[in-house]
Amino acid sequence: MALSGMRGLSVFISDIRNCPNKEQERLRVDKELGNIRTRFKNEKGLSPYEKKKYVWKMLYIYMLGYDVDFGHMEAVSLISAPKYPEKQVGYIVTSCLLNENHDFLRLAINTVRNDIIGRNETFQCLALTMVGNIGGREFAESLAPDVQKLIISSSCRPLVRKKAALCLLRLYRKNPDVVNVDGWADRMAQLLDERDLGVLTSSMSLLVALVSNNHEAYWSCLPKCVKILERLARNQDVPQEYTYYGIPSPWLQVKTMRALQYFPTVEDPNTRRSLFEVLQRILMGTDVVKNVNKNNASHAVLFEALALVMHLDAEKEMMSQCIALLGKFIAVREPNIRYLGLENMTRMLMVTDVHDIIKRHQAQIITSLKDPDISIRRRALDLLYGMCDVSNAKDIVEELLQYLSTADFAMREELSLKAAILAEKFAPDLSWYVDVILQLIDKAGDFVSDDIWFRVVQFVTNNEDLQPYAAAKAREYLDKPAIHETMVKVSAYLLGEYSHLLARRPGCSPKEIFSIIHEKLPTVSMSTVAILLSTYAKILMHTQPADPELQNQIWTIFNKYESCIEVEIQQRAVEYFALSRKGVALMDILAEMPKFPERQSSLIKKAEDVEVDTAEQSAIKLRAQQQQTSTALVVADQSSANGTSPVNQLGLVKVPSMSSSVDHNSTDPGMAQPNGTLTKVDPQPQPPSPSPSPDLLGDLLGPLAIEGPPVAGESEQNVVSGLEGVAAVDAAAIVPVTVQTNAVEPIGNIAERFHALCLKDSGVLYEDPYVQIGIKAEWRGHHGRLVLFLGNKNTSPLFSVQALILPPSHLKMELSLVPETIPPRAQVQCPLEVMNLRPSRDVAVLDFSYKFNTNMVNVKLRLPAVLNKFLQPITVSAEEFFPQWRSLSGPPLKLQEVVRGVRPMPLLEMANLFNSCHLIVCPGLDPNPNNLVASTTFYSESTRAMLCLTRIETDPADRTQLRMTVASGDPTLTFELKEFIKEQLVSIPTAPRPPAPAPAAPSNDPGAMLAGLL
Amino acid sequence: MIKSVMVMNTQGKPRLAKFYDFQPVEKQQELIRSVFGVLCGRADNVSNFVEADSIFGPGTRLVYKHFATLYFVFIFDSSENELAMLDLIQVFVETLDKCFKNLHTILDEIIFGGQVLETSSIEVIKAVEEISKLESASNAIALVSKSVSGWRSR
């Protein structure tokens, strides 16, 4: 950092470093923050130098881990300073402190753009770095064209161009639309002709991102990548500074091979031949040498080459050569190479026909289980697990068992689960399986889940041959001095069932069996006691003729447990005691367990689920995850939810569980009528909506479980009914007293009930021990009629009942009179008239309160009068669809967006989801089976009936992303509908952002594109 | 993509931390702590790789290098080559060896928004020197103008 000439800052840093403890450091930081805050307050007296100094201090404090929540404006304003030091500080601090959704960034866009298109290279670099580090969607939309120009500009130095390439990559990740495939593919190919290796490395990173999304458009880049590899592998024209420990830019080699892995095959025979020549050269020409760094670099290239060979599905000869190499690696001294060798061998398992070659290295892999490094041990375990089959299961599982006693605790659980799964999957004979599981329980009982011992019992029960063997084994384990409780359970169960099969063996008389099991009783938990009691009953049953001494012993125990506090044990004791007095009749009642029905092992099922998860670690999936983490920024914007500007209205709806975070200020006070006092704000004549017929109520009364008043203790809980957190805080501002005193808990999940009601028209909206609110709705055009059913579940009346509707600005709502008292066990109906004025995704809220005893209960519930309720399905034919689709040619009437982080679902399920939202899927309109076209009519007062068309293009290879195009005759409607669909498809709420009326104007016409596609 | 770069001493004090996905401050501190928790238990002769799934989510990898009293840690996803990342740490360290100043500027010249920008330490130093020249030049100007204005006010 530019600390020179800033004494204050140096002093501050050394002060902090000299602080003896965290407390003092905090004091010093607080003092400095106070100082900076006051200096910033009277900003006029601040010279740029001082401003710079304070902003540096802020950054330092921030990096120490303290929150710096002011001074952002000062940091941003430094960006426009004319001199380099100030500008640099501004850029660096801004990119550290602010995230991409910060409002202040918008203020800087122009300055940043001027720096990018300006002549000063250093300024260009600063601006590009900042955009590349935080650039969000808005930056993407306004800056991408300029950045593209910089990359291909011939007058720019490589220093600027390589930054521009990575900057574009960042912007592309935020908004893939910024790179227009048609125009860019050729330029991308040209870029790969570049001689400067720095620019080439950056361009290659950009290419990797582009091809991972759409390799078809970039075919022309493939031969160029191979050329680059040839150039590097032959060390032609590679400047000294790009040779790292004698290896020509390993990074570029690695990136290039990574890019090649995104192309499905290499078709052109010449290119393929040259590529394999290069790969061969890499595979053969790499040796383990003394220098660690050189080793690392050369093996980085080598491992990437191996990955590429696997991808290209090379001839078997080359594959076995690869495995031979890997076999060499897992035995070398260098731990990094051992690690990667094992990892890549595991990956190699996916290639067919090579298992046998891999198995040759089994001994070495088993040795790696004892490696001093846990990272390597884990890899070895994975590989052993993956390569296990019937032929080597015995060896591998026995190794795992042996290793179990010395393995670190962090690994034992995984290890025992894997051993159990392998034993079950590949057991050559069942007695071996029983051995393995019993050993497993003996060595790592804590890590053996119930599933595992249940499974053993099932096997033994279903295989008669196995029973004496298993019983004998169980008996052996009981002789051990200290055994795990799970072992007590298994052996007690097995001996109870099958010990009579051993009767002739020494030490296996019923009495002896009983006493050795009974020894364990004082040390075990209640659940095991229950099993032991059953075992005793079984032993009694098998001892015919009865042995009076044993009988008395056991009866004493049953008697003792008849008063056990645990109901299960009490019941068993009482029942077994009574049954065992029945003598021979006991034989019928306590007969041997019947065979279990064959079923899939829950273990194997579990393992399969896990395998599906780990096998699919594609780069694309990871990107989807990144996408998700960045949308977690919602929190940062939540404060704006209380804002008054209409801009925020859209953001509002999307806060999860926000039943009460209604924008208070935007609500027309005339609309919020307590108890439905009728006001004539509505000049529109209400349509004659029929009152719901009585039998409609029948099914709603059904779920109204009328019960006595709940236990009083419950009402003492000071829980705010399902509206904790943000919502409660917001609500407090509206009704300060009542919410605090809420003392009832809702039954069921309020949010889930709401979401269910969004897709259907009747059901329960809310329920607690006292009250149930049901809803029945009818929708016609832009009018709707909801009936609220308020039911009192108690034997005493509910007083002070109040229902207040807080409608969003786009809905007119009128609630009829709500009685102040609801008699015991009665239900009242309150019709609610709704009229939709214009498209919006905001939701109405019902503020409902009542008094029970002295408790005031208040809840705020979202009403399911949502956008899709005003949609009416309509099916259109191809003749109607295409003219409409073409006539709505682009933003703002037709909007397109690539949605990521979509809940993966099959196409059929997606179609059902659309249908349930009243967007009717029109099959056959789109020839591509992976696409969906849906149509609907939206009704509101401002738009009247308006046709809406939607097209979803999914990617069968990646279900987490799709491209969505929405078109209608009204810009707001298009935007709202698009966001609405997105909310339905994405499982997490997206970050609220202002309703940009027009997103990036795509230079190609989507209408024409679709026409071309169809 | 590289997700984060951390430099911390063997006591776990962060000396430099950069996150290429936005992380709130508390989260950053928590991540640094958990990384240190894993690293401090590892001996010297083991590999440079640690599974970081439990800290950073599935599919993330962590590569570190231990020099004297410092840990250099890179965290990245499966789109990067582990050994190449290790090499990059080496480049970073070698560059720091040659000119230990402007830590941030150096890192910014090597990694850009989570991607490898430059791998030649010579090129990096060239760029950094250019920047520091600019800095000192403008500082000098600032000083002169200040002294001039001071002189005037006298």
Coordinates of N, CA, C and O in Angstrom, one line a residue, chain A residues 345-430:
Chain A
M345 N -6.7 -41.4 -10.0 CA -7.1 -42.8 -10.2 C -8.5 -43.1 -9.9 O -9.2 -43.8 -10.6
T346 N -9.0 -42.4 -8.9 CA -10.5 -42.5 -8.6 C -11.3 -42.0 -9.8 O -12.3 -42.6 -10.1
R347 N -10.8 -40.9 -10.3 CA -11.6 -40.4 -11.5 C -11.5 -41.4 -12.7 O -12.4 -41.5 -13.4
M348 N -10.3 -42.0 -12.8 CA -10.1 -43.0 -13.9 C -11.1 -44.1 -13.8 O -11.4 -44.8 -14.8
L349 N -11.7 -44.4 -12.6 CA -12.6 -45.5 -12.4 C -13.8 -45.4 -13.3 O -14.5 -46.3 -13.7
M350 N -14.1 -44.1 -13.7 CA -15.3 -43.9 -14.5 C -15.0 -44.3 -16.0 O -16.0 -44.5 -16.7
V351 N -13.8 -44.5 -16.4 CA -13.5 -44.9 -17.7 C -13.7 -46.5 -17.7 O -13.2 -47.1 -16.8
T352 N -14.4 -46.9 -18.7 CA -14.6 -48.4 -18.7 C -13.3 -49.2 -19.1 O -12.4 -48.6 -19.6
D353 N -13.4 -50.4 -18.7 CA -12.3 -51.3 -19.2 C -10.9 -51.1 -18.5 O -10.0 -51.7 -18.9
V354 N -10.8 -50.3 -17.5 CA -9.5 -50.1 -16.9 C -9.4 -50.6 -15.5 O -8.4 -50.6 -14.9
H355 N -10.5 -51.1 -15.0 CA -10.5 -51.6 -13.6 C -9.4 -52.6 -13.3 O -8.8 -52.5 -12.3
D356 N -9.3 -53.5 -14.2 CA -8.3 -54.6 -14.0 C -6.9 -54.0 -13.8 O -6.1 -54.4 -13.0
I357 N -6.6 -53.0 -14.7 CA -5.3 -52.4 -14.6 C -5.1 -51.7 -13.3 O -4.0 -51.7 -12.7
I358 N -6.2 -51.0 -12.9 CA -6.1 -50.3 -11.6 C -5.9 -51.3 -10.4 O -5.1 -51.0 -9.5
K359 N -6.5 -52.4 -10.5 CA -6.5 -53.3 -9.4 C -5.0 -53.8 -9.1 O -4.7 -54.2 -8.0
R360 N -4.2 -53.7 -10.2 CA -2.8 -54.2 -10.0 C -2.1 -53.3 -8.9 O -1.2 -53.7 -8.3
H361 N -2.7 -52.1 -8.7 CA -2.0 -51.2 -7.7 C -2.6 -51.3 -6.3 O -2.3 -50.5 -5.5
Q362 N -3.5 -52.3 -6.1 CA -4.2 -52.4 -4.9 C -3.3 -52.3 -3.6 O -3.6 -51.6 -2.7
A363 N -2.3 -53.1 -3.7 CA -1.4 -53.1 -2.5 C -0.9 -51.7 -2.1 O -0.9 -51.3 -1.0
Q364 N -0.4 -51.0 -3.2 CA 0.1 -49.7 -2.9 C -1.0 -48.8 -2.4 O -0.7 -47.9 -1.5
I365 N -2.2 -48.9 -2.9 CA -3.3 -48.0 -2.4 C -3.6 -48.3 -0.9 O -3.8 -47.4 -0.1
I366 N -3.5 -49.6 -0.6 CA -3.8 -49.9 0.8 C -2.7 -49.3 1.7 O -3.0 -48.8 2.8
T367 N -1.5 -49.4 1.2 CA -0.4 -48.7 2.0 C -0.8 -47.2 2.2 O -0.5 -46.7 3.3
S368 N -1.4 -46.6 1.2 CA -1.6 -45.2 1.4 C -2.7 -44.9 2.5 O -2.8 -43.8 3.0
L369 N -3.4 -45.9 2.9 CA -4.3 -45.8 4.0 C -3.6 -45.4 5.3 O -4.2 -44.9 6.2
K370 N -2.3 -45.7 5.3 CA -1.5 -45.5 6.5 C -0.6 -44.3 6.3 O 0.3 -44.0 7.1
D371 N -0.9 -43.5 5.3 CA -0.1 -42.3 5.0 C -0.2 -41.3 6.2 O -1.2 -41.3 6.9
P372 N 0.9 -40.6 6.5 CA 0.8 -39.7 7.7 C -0.2 -38.5 7.4 O -0.6 -37.9 8.4
D373 N -0.6 -38.3 6.2 CA -1.4 -37.1 5.9 C -2.9 -37.5 5.7 O -3.2 -38.4 4.9
I374 N -3.7 -36.9 6.5 CA -5.1 -37.3 6.4 C -5.8 -37.0 5.0 O -6.6 -37.8 4.6
S375 N -5.3 -36.0 4.4 CA -5.8 -35.7 3.0 C -5.6 -36.9 2.1 O -6.5 -37.3 1.4
I376 N -4.4 -37.5 2.2 CA -4.1 -38.6 1.4 C -4.8 -39.9 1.8 O -5.4 -40.6 1.0
R377 N -5.0 -40.1 3.1 CA -5.7 -41.2 3.6 C -7.2 -41.2 3.1 O -7.7 -42.2 2.7
R378 N -7.7 -40.0 3.1 CA -9.1 -39.9 2.6 C -9.2 -40.3 1.1 O -10.1 -41.0 0.7
R379 N -8.2 -39.8 0.3 CA -8.3 -40.1 -1.1 C -8.1 -41.6 -1.3 O -8.8 -42.2 -2.1
A380 N -7.3 -42.2 -0.5 CA -7.1 -43.7 -0.6 C -8.3 -44.4 -0.3 O -8.7 -45.4 -1.0
L381 N -9.0 -44.0 0.7 CA -10.3 -44.6 1.1 C -11.3 -44.5 0.0 O -12.0 -45.5 -0.4
D382 N -11.4 -43.3 -0.6 CA -12.3 -43.1 -1.7 C -12.0 -44.1 -2.8 O -12.9 -44.7 -3.4
L383 N -10.7 -44.2 -3.1 CA -10.3 -45.0 -4.3 C -10.6 -46.5 -4.0 O -11.2 -47.2 -4.8
L384 N -10.3 -46.9 -2.8 CA -10.6 -48.3 -2.4 C -12.1 -48.6 -2.5 O -12.5 -49.6 -3.0
Y385 N -12.8 -47.7 -2.0 CA -14.3 -47.8 -2.0 C -14.8 -48.0 -3.5 O -15.6 -48.8 -3.8
G386 N -14.2 -47.1 -4.3 CA -14.6 -47.1 -5.7 C -14.2 -48.3 -6.5 O -14.9 -48.8 -7.4
M387 N -13.0 -48.9 -6.2 CA -12.5 -50.0 -7.0 C -13.0 -51.3 -6.5 O -12.6 -52.4 -7.1
C388 N -13.7 -51.3 -5.4 CA -14.1 -52.6 -4.8 C -15.1 -53.3 -5.6 O -16.1 -52.7 -6.1
D389 N -14.9 -54.6 -5.8 CA -16.0 -55.5 -6.4 C -15.9 -56.9 -5.8 O -15.1 -57.1 -4.9
V390 N -16.7 -57.8 -6.4 CA -16.8 -59.1 -5.7 C -15.4 -59.7 -5.6 O -15.1 -60.4 -4.6
S391 N -14.5 -59.5 -6.6 CA -13.2 -60.2 -6.6 C -12.3 -59.8 -5.5 O -11.5 -60.6 -4.9
N392 N -12.4 -58.5 -5.1 CA -11.4 -58.0 -4.1 C -12.1 -57.5 -2.8 O -11.4 -57.0 -2.0
A393 N -13.4 -57.7 -2.7 CA -14.1 -57.2 -1.6 C -13.5 -57.7 -0.3 O -13.3 -56.9 0.7
K394 N -13.2 -59.0 -0.2 CA -12.7 -59.6 1.0 C -11.5 -58.9 1.5 O -11.4 -58.5 2.6
D395 N -10.5 -58.7 0.6 CA -9.3 -58.1 0.9 C -9.5 -56.7 1.4 O -9.0 -56.2 2.4
I396 N -10.2 -55.9 0.6 CA -10.4 -54.5 0.9 C -11.1 -54.3 2.2 O -10.6 -53.5 3.0
V397 N -12.2 -55.0 2.4 CA -13.0 -54.8 3.6 C -12.1 -55.2 4.8 O -12.1 -54.5 5.8
E398 N -11.4 -56.3 4.7 CA -10.6 -56.7 5.8 C -9.5 -55.6 6.1 O -9.2 -55.3 7.3
E399 N -9.0 -55.0 5.1 CA -8.0 -53.9 5.3 C -8.7 -52.8 6.0 O -8.1 -52.2 6.9
L400 N -9.9 -52.5 5.6 CA -10.6 -51.3 6.2 C -10.9 -51.6 7.6 O -10.7 -50.7 8.5
L401 N -11.2 -52.8 7.9 CA -11.5 -53.2 9.3 C -10.3 -53.1 10.2 O -10.3 -52.6 11.3
Q402 N -9.2 -53.6 9.6 CA -7.9 -53.5 10.4 C -7.6 -52.1 10.6 O -7.1 -51.7 11.7
Y403 N -7.8 -51.3 9.6 CA -7.4 -49.8 9.7 C -8.3 -49.1 10.7 O -7.9 -48.1 11.3
L404 N -9.5 -49.6 10.9 CA -10.5 -49.0 11.7 C -10.0 -48.7 13.1 O -10.2 -47.7 13.7
S405 N -9.2 -49.7 13.7 CA -8.8 -49.5 15.1 C -7.8 -48.4 15.2 O -7.7 -47.8 16.3
T406 N -7.0 -48.1 14.1 CA -6.0 -47.1 14.3 C -6.4 -45.8 13.6 O -5.8 -44.8 13.8
A407 N -7.5 -45.8 12.9 CA -7.9 -44.6 12.1 C -8.3 -43.4 13.0 O -8.7 -43.6 14.2
D408 N -8.1 -42.2 12.5 CA -8.4 -41.1 13.4 C -10.0 -41.0 13.5 O -10.7 -41.4 12.6
F409 N -10.4 -40.3 14.5 CA -11.8 -40.3 14.8 C -12.6 -39.6 13.7 O -13.7 -39.9 13.3
A410 N -11.9 -38.6 13.0 CA -12.6 -37.8 12.0 C -13.0 -38.8 10.8 O -13.9 -38.5 10.1
M411 N -12.3 -39.9 10.7 CA -12.6 -40.7 9.5 C -13.4 -42.0 9.9 O -13.9 -42.7 9.0
R412 N -13.5 -42.3 11.2 CA -14.1 -43.6 11.5 C -15.5 -43.8 11.0 O -15.9 -44.9 10.6
E413 N -16.3 -42.8 11.1 CA -17.7 -42.9 10.7 C -17.8 -43.3 9.3 O -18.4 -44.2 8.9
E414 N -17.1 -42.5 8.4 CA -17.1 -42.7 7.0 C -16.5 -44.1 6.7 O -17.1 -44.9 5.9
L415 N -15.5 -44.4 7.4 CA -14.8 -45.7 7.2 C -15.8 -46.9 7.5 O -15.9 -47.8 6.7
S416 N -16.5 -46.8 8.6 CA -17.3 -47.9 9.0 C -18.5 -48.0 8.1 O -19.0 -49.1 7.7
L417 N -19.1 -46.9 7.7 CA -20.2 -46.9 6.8 C -19.8 -47.5 5.4 O -20.4 -48.4 4.9
K418 N -18.6 -47.1 5.0 CA -18.1 -47.7 3.7 C -17.9 -49.2 3.8 O -18.2 -49.9 2.9
A419 N -17.3 -49.6 4.9 CA -17.0 -51.0 5.1 C -18.3 -51.8 5.1 O -18.4 -52.8 4.4
A420 N -19.3 -51.3 5.8 CA -20.6 -52.0 5.9 C -21.2 -52.1 4.5 O -21.8 -53.1 4.1
I421 N -21.2 -51.0 3.7 CA -21.8 -51.0 2.4 C -21.1 -52.0 1.5 O -21.7 -52.8 0.8
L422 N -19.8 -52.0 1.5 CA -19.0 -52.9 0.6 C -19.3 -54.3 1.0 O -19.5 -55.2 0.2
A423 N -19.3 -54.6 2.4 CA -19.6 -55.9 2.8 C -20.9 -56.4 2.3 O -21.1 -57.6 1.9
E424 N -21.9 -55.6 2.4 CA -23.2 -56.0 1.9 C -23.3 -56.2 0.4 O -23.8 -57.1 -0.1
K425 N -22.7 -55.2 -0.3 CA -22.8 -55.2 -1.7 C -22.1 -56.4 -2.4 O -22.5 -57.0 -3.3
F426 N -20.9 -56.7 -1.8 CA -20.0 -57.7 -2.5 C -19.7 -58.9 -1.7 O -18.8 -59.6 -2.0
A427 N -20.5 -59.2 -0.7 CA -20.2 -60.3 0.2 C -20.2 -61.6 -0.6 O -21.1 -62.0 -1.3
P428 N -19.0 -62.3 -0.6 CA -18.9 -63.6 -1.3 C -19.8 -64.7 -0.6 O -20.3 -65.6 -1.2
D429 N -19.8 -64.7 0.7 CA -20.8 -65.5 1.4 C -21.3 -64.8 2.7 O -20.6 -63.9 3.2
L430 N -22.4 -65.3 3.2 CA -23.1 -64.5 4.2 C -22.4 -64.6 5.5 O -22.5 -63.6 6.3

